[in-house]
């Protein structure tokens, strides 16, 4: 009788731990990820609609040619042999 009660209590405890330590956190994480994907998708859709309507983002997607040609100081030292 007592052994049966102990096994029953242990089973209830294991089910409780699995539900509250595994199932619920996975469910919450899944919901949060779905919401974030939906937000990103909505943002992309808004950008596409703005682009199709002629409104473009003023920030360029790649650096201009002057920025590409500019080298950092110290990267290359011009060497001339002195005789």
CSV table of C-alpha atoms in Angstrom, one decimal:
chain,number,residue,atom,x,y,z
A,1,UNK,CA,0.0,0.0,0.0
A,2,UNK,CA,2.7,2.5,1.0
A,3,UNK,CA,4.9,1.4,-1.9
A,4,UNK,CA,2.0,2.0,-4.3
A,5,UNK,CA,1.5,5.5,-2.8
A,6,UNK,CA,5.2,6.2,-3.1
A,7,UNK,CA,5.3,5.1,-6.8
A,8,UNK,CA,2.2,7.1,-7.5
A,9,UNK,CA,3.7,10.3,-5.9
A,10,UNK,CA,7.0,9.7,-7.8
A,11,UNK,CA,5.1,9.4,-11.1
A,12,UNK,CA,3.1,12.6,-10.4
A,13,UNK,CA,6.4,14.4,-9.5
A,14,UNK,CA,8.1,13.2,-12.7
A,15,UNK,CA,5.1,14.2,-14.9
A,16,UNK,CA,5.1,17.6,-13.1
A,17,UNK,CA,8.9,18.1,-13.7
A,18,UNK,CA,8.6,17.1,-17.4
A,19,UNK,CA,5.7,19.4,-18.0
A,20,UNK,CA,7.0,22.5,-16.2
A,21,UNK,CA,10.7,22.1,-17.0
A,22,UNK,CA,10.5,20.9,-20.6
A,23,UNK,CA,7.1,21.2,-22.3
A,24,UNK,CA,6.1,24.7,-21.2
A,25,UNK,CA,9.6,26.3,-21.9
A,26,UNK,CA,9.6,24.7,-25.4
A,27,UNK,CA,6.1,26.0,-26.0
A,28,UNK,CA,7.0,29.5,-24.9
A,29,UNK,CA,10.2,29.5,-27.0
A,30,UNK,CA,8.3,28.3,-30.0
A,31,UNK,CA,5.7,31.0,-29.7
A,32,UNK,CA,8.3,33.7,-29.3
A,33,UNK,CA,10.3,32.5,-32.3
A,34,UNK,CA,7.1,32.4,-34.4
A,35,UNK,CA,6.2,35.9,-33.3
A,36,UNK,CA,9.7,37.2,-34.2
A,37,UNK,CA,9.6,35.5,-37.7
A,38,UNK,CA,6.2,37.1,-38.2
A,39,UNK,CA,7.6,40.5,-37.3
A,40,UNK,CA,10.6,40.1,-39.6
A,41,UNK,CA,8.3,38.9,-42.4
A,42,UNK,CA,6.0,41.9,-41.9
A,43,UNK,CA,9.0,44.3,-41.9
A,44,UNK,CA,10.2,42.8,-45.2
A,45,UNK,CA,6.7,43.1,-46.7
A,46,UNK,CA,6.5,46.7,-45.7
A,47,UNK,CA,9.9,47.4,-47.3
A,48,UNK,CA,8.8,45.6,-50.5
A,49,UNK,CA,5.6,47.7,-50.6
A,50,UNK,CA,7.5,50.9,-50.0
A,51,UNK,CA,10.0,50.0,-52.8
A,52,UNK,CA,7.2,49.2,-55.3
A,53,UNK,CA,5.5,52.5,-54.5
A,54,UNK,CA,8.6,54.4,-55.3
A,55,UNK,CA,9.8,55.1,-51.8
A,56,UNK,CA,13.3,53.9,-51.4
A,57,UNK,CA,15.5,53.8,-48.4
A,58,UNK,CA,18.0,56.7,-48.4
A,59,UNK,CA,20.9,54.6,-47.0
A,60,UNK,CA,22.9,52.9,-49.8
A,61,UNK,CA,23.2,49.1,-49.5
A,62,UNK,CA,26.9,49.1,-50.4
A,63,UNK,CA,29.7,51.6,-49.8
A,64,UNK,CA,30.5,54.2,-52.5
A,65,UNK,CA,33.5,53.8,-54.8
A,66,UNK,CA,35.5,56.4,-52.8
A,67,UNK,CA,35.1,54.4,-49.7
A,68,UNK,CA,36.1,51.2,-51.5
A,69,UNK,CA,39.3,52.8,-52.9
A,70,UNK,CA,40.4,54.3,-49.6
A,71,UNK,CA,43.0,52.3,-47.9
A,72,UNK,CA,43.8,52.4,-44.2
A,73,UNK,CA,47.0,54.1,-43.2
A,74,UNK,CA,49.7,51.5,-42.5
A,75,UNK,CA,48.4,48.8,-44.8
A,76,UNK,CA,50.9,49.5,-47.6
A,77,UNK,CA,54.2,51.4,-47.5
A,78,UNK,CA,55.6,52.4,-50.9
A,79,UNK,CA,59.2,51.2,-51.1
A,80,UNK,CA,61.8,52.8,-53.2
A,81,UNK,CA,65.3,51.4,-53.2
A,82,UNK,CA,68.0,54.1,-52.5
A,83,UNK,CA,71.5,53.6,-54.1
